[in-house]
PDB file of C-alpha atoms in Angstrom:
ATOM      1  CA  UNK A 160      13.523 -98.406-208.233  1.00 57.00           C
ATOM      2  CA  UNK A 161      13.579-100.366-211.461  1.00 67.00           C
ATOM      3  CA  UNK A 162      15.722 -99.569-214.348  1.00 71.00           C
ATOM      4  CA  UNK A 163      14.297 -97.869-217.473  1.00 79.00           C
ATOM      5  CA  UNK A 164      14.263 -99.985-220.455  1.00 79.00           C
ATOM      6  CA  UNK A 165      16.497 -97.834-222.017  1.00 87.00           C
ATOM      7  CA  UNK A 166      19.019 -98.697-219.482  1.00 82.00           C
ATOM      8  CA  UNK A 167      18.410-102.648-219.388  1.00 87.00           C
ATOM      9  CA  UNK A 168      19.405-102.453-223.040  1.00 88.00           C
ATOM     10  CA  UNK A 169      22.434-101.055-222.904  1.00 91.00           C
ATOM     11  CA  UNK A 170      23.185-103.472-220.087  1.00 92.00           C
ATOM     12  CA  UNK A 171      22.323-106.586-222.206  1.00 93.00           C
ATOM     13  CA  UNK A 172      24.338-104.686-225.421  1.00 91.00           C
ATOM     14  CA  UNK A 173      27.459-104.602-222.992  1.00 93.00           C
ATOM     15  CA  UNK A 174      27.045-108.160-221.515  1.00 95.00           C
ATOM     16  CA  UNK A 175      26.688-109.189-225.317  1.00 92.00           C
ATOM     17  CA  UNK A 176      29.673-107.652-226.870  1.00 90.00           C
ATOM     18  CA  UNK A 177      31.696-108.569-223.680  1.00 93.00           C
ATOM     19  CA  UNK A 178      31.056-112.167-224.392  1.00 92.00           C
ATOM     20  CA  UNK A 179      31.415-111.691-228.359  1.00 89.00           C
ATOM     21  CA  UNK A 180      35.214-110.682-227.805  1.00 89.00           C
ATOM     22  CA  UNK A 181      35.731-113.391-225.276  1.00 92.00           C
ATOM     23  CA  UNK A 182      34.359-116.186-227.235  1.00 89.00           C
ATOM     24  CA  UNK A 183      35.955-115.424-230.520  1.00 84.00           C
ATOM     25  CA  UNK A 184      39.535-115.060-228.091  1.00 87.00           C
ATOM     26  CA  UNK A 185      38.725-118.216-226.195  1.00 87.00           C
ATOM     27  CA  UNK A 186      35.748-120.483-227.175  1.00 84.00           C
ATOM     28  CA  UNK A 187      32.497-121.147-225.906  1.00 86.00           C
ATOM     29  CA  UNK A 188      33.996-123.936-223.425  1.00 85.00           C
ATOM     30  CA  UNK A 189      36.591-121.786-221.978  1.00 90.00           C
ATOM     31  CA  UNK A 190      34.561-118.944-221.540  1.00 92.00           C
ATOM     32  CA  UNK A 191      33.023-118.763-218.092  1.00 94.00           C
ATOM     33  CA  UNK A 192      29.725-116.366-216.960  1.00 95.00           C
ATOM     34  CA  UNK A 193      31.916-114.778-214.656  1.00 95.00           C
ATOM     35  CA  UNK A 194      34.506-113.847-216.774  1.00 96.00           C
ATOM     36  CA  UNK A 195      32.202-112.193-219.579  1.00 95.00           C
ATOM     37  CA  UNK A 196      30.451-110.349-216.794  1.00 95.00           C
ATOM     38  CA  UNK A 197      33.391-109.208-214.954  1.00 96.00           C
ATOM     39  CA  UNK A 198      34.479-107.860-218.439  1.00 94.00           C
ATOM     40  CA  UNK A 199      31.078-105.973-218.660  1.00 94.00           C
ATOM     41  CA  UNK A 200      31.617-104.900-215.789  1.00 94.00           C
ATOM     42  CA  UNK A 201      28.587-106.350-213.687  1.00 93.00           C
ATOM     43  CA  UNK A 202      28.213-109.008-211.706  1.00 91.00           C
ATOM     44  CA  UNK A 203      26.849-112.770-212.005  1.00 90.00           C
ATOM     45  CA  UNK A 204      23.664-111.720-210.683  1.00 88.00           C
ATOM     46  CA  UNK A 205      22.997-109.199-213.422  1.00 90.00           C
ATOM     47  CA  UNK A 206      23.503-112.295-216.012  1.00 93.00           C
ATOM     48  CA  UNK A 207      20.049-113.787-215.178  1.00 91.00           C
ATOM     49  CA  UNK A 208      18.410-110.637-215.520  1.00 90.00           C
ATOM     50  CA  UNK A 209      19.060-110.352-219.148  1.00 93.00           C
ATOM     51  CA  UNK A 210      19.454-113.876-220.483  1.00 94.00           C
ATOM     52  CA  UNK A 211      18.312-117.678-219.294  1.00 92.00           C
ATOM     53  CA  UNK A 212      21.465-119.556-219.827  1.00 91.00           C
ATOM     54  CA  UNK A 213      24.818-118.961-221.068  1.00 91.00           C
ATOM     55  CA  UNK A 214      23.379-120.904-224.431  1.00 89.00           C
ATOM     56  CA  UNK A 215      21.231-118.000-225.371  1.00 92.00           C
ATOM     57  CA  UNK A 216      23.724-115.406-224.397  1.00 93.00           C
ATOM     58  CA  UNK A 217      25.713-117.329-227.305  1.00 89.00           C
ATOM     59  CA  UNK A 218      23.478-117.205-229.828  1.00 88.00           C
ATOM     60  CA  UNK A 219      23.043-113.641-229.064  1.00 90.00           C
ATOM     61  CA  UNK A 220      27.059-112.906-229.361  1.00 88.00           C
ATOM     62  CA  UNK A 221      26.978-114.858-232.660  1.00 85.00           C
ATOM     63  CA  UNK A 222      24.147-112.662-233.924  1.00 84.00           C
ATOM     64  CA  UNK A 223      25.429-109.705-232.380  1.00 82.00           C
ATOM     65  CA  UNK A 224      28.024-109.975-235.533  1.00 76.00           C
ATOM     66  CA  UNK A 225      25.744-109.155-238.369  1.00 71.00           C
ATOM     67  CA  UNK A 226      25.707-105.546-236.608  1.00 67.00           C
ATOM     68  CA  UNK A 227      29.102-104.851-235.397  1.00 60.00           C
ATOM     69  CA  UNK A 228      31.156-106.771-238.098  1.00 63.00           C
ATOM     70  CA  UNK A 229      33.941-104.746-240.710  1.00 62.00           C
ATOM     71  CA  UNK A 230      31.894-105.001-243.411  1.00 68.00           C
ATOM     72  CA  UNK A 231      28.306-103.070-241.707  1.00 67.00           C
ATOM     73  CA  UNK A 232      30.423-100.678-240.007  1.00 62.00           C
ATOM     74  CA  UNK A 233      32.261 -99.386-243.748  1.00 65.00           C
ATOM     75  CA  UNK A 234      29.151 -99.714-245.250  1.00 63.00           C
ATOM     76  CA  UNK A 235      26.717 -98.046-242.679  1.00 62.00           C
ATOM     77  CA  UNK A 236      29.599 -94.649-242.520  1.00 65.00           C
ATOM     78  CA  UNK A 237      28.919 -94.355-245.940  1.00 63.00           C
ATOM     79  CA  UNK A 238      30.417 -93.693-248.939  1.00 59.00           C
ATOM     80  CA  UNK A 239      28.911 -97.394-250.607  1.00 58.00           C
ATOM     81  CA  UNK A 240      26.129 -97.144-252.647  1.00 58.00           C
ATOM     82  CA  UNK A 241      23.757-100.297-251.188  1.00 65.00           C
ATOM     83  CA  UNK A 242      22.040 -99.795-254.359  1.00 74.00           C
ATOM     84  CA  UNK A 243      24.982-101.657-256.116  1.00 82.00           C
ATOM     85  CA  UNK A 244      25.049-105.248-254.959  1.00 88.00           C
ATOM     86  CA  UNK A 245      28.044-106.355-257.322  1.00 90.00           C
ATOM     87  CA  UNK A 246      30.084-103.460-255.574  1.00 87.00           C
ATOM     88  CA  UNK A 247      29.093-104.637-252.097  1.00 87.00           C
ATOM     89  CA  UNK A 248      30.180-107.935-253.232  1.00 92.00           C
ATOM     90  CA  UNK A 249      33.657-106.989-254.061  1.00 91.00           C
ATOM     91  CA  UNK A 250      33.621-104.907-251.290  1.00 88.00           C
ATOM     92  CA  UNK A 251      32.428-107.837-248.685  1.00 89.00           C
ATOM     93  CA  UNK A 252      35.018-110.534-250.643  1.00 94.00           C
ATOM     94  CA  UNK A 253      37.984-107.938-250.202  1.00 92.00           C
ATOM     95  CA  UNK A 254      37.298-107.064-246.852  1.00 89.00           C
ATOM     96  CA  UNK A 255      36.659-110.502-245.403  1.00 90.00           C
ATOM     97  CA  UNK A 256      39.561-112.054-246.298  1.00 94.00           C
ATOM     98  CA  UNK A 257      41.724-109.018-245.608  1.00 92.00           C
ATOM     99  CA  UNK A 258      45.049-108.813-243.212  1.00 93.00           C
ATOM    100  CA  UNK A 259      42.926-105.704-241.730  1.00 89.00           C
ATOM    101  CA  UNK A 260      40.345-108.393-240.458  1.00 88.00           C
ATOM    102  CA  UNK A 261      42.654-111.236-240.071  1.00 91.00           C
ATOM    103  CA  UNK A 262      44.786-109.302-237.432  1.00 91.00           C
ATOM    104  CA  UNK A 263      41.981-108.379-235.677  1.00 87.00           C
ATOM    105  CA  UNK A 264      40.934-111.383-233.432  1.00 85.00           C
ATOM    106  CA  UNK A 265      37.969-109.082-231.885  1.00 79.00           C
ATOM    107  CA  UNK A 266      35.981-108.578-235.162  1.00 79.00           C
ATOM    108  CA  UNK A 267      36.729-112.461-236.247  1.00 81.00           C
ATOM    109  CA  UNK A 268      33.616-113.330-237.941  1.00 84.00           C
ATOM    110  CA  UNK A 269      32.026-116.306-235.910  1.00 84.00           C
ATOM    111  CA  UNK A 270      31.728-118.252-239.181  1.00 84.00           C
ATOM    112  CA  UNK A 271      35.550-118.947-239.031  1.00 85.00           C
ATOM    113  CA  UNK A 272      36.385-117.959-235.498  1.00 82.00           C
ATOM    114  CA  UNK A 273      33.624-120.370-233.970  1.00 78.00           C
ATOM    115  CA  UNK A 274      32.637-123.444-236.028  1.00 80.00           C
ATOM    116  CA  UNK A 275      33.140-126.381-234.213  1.00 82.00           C
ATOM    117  CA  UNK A 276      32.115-124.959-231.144  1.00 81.00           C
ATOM    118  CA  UNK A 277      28.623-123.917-233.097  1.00 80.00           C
ATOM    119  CA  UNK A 278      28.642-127.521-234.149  1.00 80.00           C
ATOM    120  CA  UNK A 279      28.639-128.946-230.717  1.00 82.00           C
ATOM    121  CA  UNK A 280      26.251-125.940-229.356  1.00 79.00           C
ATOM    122  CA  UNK A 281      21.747-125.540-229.071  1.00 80.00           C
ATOM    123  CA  UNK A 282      20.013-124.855-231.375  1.00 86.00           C
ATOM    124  CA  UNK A 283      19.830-121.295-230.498  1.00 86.00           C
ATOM    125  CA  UNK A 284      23.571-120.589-231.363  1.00 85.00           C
ATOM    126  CA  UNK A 285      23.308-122.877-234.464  1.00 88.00           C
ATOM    127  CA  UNK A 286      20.502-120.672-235.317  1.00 90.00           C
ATOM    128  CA  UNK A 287      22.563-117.360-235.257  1.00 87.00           C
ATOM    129  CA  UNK A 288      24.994-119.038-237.337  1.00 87.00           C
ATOM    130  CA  UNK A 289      22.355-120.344-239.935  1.00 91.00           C
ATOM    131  CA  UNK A 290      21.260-116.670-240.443  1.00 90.00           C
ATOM    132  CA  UNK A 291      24.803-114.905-241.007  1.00 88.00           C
ATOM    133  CA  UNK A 292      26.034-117.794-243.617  1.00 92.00           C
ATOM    134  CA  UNK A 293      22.522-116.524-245.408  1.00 93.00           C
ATOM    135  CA  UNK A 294      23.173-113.195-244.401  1.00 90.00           C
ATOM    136  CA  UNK A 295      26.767-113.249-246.071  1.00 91.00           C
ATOM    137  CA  UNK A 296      25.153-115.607-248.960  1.00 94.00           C
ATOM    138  CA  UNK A 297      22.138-112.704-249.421  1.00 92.00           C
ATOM    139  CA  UNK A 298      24.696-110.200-250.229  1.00 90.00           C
ATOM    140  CA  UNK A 299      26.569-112.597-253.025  1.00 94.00           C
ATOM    141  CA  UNK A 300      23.339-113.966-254.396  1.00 94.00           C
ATOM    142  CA  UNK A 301      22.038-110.232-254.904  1.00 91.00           C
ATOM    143  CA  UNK A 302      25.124-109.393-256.770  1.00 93.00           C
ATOM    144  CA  UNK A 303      24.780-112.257-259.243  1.00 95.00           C
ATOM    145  CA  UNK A 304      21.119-111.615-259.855  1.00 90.00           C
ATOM    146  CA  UNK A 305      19.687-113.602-263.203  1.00 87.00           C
ATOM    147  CA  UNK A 306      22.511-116.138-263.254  1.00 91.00           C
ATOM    148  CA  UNK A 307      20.615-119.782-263.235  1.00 93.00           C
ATOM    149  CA  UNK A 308      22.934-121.049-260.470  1.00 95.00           C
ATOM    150  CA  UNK A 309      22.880-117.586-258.325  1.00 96.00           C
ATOM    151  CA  UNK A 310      22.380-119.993-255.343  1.00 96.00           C
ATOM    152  CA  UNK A 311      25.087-122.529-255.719  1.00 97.00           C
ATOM    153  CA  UNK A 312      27.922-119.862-256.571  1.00 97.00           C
ATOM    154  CA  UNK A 313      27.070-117.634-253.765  1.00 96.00           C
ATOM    155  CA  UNK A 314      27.245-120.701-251.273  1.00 97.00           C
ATOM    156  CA  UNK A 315      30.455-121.315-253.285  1.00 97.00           C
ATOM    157  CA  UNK A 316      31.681-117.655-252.186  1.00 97.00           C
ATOM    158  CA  UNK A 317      30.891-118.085-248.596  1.00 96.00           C
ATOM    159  CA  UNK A 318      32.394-121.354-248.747  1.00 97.00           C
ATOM    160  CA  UNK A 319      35.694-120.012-250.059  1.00 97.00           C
ATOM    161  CA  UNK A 320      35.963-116.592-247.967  1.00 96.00           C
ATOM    162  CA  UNK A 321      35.058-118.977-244.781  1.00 94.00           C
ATOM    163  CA  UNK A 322      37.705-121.777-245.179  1.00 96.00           C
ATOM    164  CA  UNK A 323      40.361-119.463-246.434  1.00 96.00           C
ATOM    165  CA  UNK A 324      39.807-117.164-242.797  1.00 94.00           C
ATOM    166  CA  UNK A 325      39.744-121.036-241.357  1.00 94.00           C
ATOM    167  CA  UNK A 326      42.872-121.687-242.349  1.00 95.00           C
ATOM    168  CA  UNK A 327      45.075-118.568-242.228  1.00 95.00           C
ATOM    169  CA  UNK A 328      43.999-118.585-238.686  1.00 91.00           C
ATOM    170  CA  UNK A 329      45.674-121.894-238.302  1.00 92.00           C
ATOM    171  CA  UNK A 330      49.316-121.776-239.838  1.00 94.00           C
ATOM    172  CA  UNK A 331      52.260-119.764-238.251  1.00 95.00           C
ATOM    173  CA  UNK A 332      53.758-119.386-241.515  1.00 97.00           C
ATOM    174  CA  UNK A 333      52.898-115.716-242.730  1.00 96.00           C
ATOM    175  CA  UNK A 334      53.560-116.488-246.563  1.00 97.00           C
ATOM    176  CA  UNK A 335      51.144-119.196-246.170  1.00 97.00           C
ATOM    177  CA  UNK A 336      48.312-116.952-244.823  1.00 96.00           C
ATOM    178  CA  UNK A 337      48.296-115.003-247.245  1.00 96.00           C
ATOM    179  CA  UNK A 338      48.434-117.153-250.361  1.00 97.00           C
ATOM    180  CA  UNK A 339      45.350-119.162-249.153  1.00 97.00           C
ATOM    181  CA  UNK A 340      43.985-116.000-248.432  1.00 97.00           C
ATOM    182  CA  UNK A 341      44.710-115.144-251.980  1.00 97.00           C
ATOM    183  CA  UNK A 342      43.524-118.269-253.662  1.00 98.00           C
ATOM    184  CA  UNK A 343      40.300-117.903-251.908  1.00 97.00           C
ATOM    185  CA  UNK A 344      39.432-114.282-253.428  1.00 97.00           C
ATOM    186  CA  UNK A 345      40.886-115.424-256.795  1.00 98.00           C
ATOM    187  CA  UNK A 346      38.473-118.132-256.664  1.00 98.00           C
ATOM    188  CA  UNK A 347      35.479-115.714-255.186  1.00 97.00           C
ATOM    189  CA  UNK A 348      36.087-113.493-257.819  1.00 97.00           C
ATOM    190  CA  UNK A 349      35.999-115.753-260.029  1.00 97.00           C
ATOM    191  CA  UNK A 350      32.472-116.812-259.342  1.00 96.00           C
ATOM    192  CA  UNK A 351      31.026-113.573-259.181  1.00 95.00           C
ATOM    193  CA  UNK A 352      32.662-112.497-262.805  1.00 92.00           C
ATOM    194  CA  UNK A 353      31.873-115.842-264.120  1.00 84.00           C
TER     195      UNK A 353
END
């Protein structure tokens, strides 16, 4: 008897968020089909029923993010007006380069937590990536509406909130983390008050 679609779904949802948390722990490299399906629960055989290659299974964990990630999760239990895109920025610039999000390695953001494995992936995972750097530029570019160079300061902002989560993530020196941390949102802010 075949599954309903209903059911197939939630099976692909699980395999996808299984292999979210293990390649923002581990890499795309290190992670093996196995191991993400043993984590959903299922076995290898189930993979092929849901997804062609461990390539598109990527792309899907990378755009699994724009769902799942800190900043959709506060804003979709309320409480933020989406009607006020400088709020959201603040809100988005605040959160993202928070200790909150920094000390949780599951909801890493797979512009920071992935990059040069991205780099090296298809063109399906590159994809995924392409839309949440515009996703993430969207919500700065709304909140600077009628400035003549919108575009370049909201790249600017993703730019900065990206490379400051880059490198926190690699020094073991806790002052350190948060200063760059720090600079970044000075300099985030700055753009979006300039």
């Amino acid at each position: 008897m075949p599954y309903s679609p209903e059911h197939k779904a939630q099976t692909r949802a699980r395999i996808v968020e299984s292999a979210r948390r293990l390649f923002n722990r581990h890499g795309f490299q290190q992670v093996t089909i196995d191991q993400i399906m043993a984590e959903a629960g299922l076995t290898r055989g189930a993979f092929y029923h849901h997804f062609e290659s461990k390539d598109e299974l990527y792309a899907a964990a990378v755009a699994s993010f724009a769902a799942c990630n800190p900043f959709s999760v506060k804003v979709s239990r309320g409480g933020v007006p989406l009607d006020d895109p400088r709020r959201l920025a603040y809100m988005l610039v605040d959160l993202y380069l928070s200790d909150e999000v920094l000390d949780d390695i599951n909801m890493h953001c797979p512009l920071y937590a992935l990059p040069s494995d991205v780099a090296r992936a298809g063109l399906e995972p590159q994809q995924a990536y392409t839309d949440l750097i515009r996703g993430m530029s969207e919500v700065y570019r709304c909140a600077l509406q009628g400035a003549s160079d919108a575009d370049r300061r909201a790249e600017s902002m993703v730019s900065l909130c990206v490379g400051g989560m880059v490198l926190a993530r690699t020094t073991n020196d806790p002052g350190l983390r948060r200063s760059l941390r720090a600079s970044a949102r000075h300099q985030a802010l700055a753009l979006l008050n300039a």
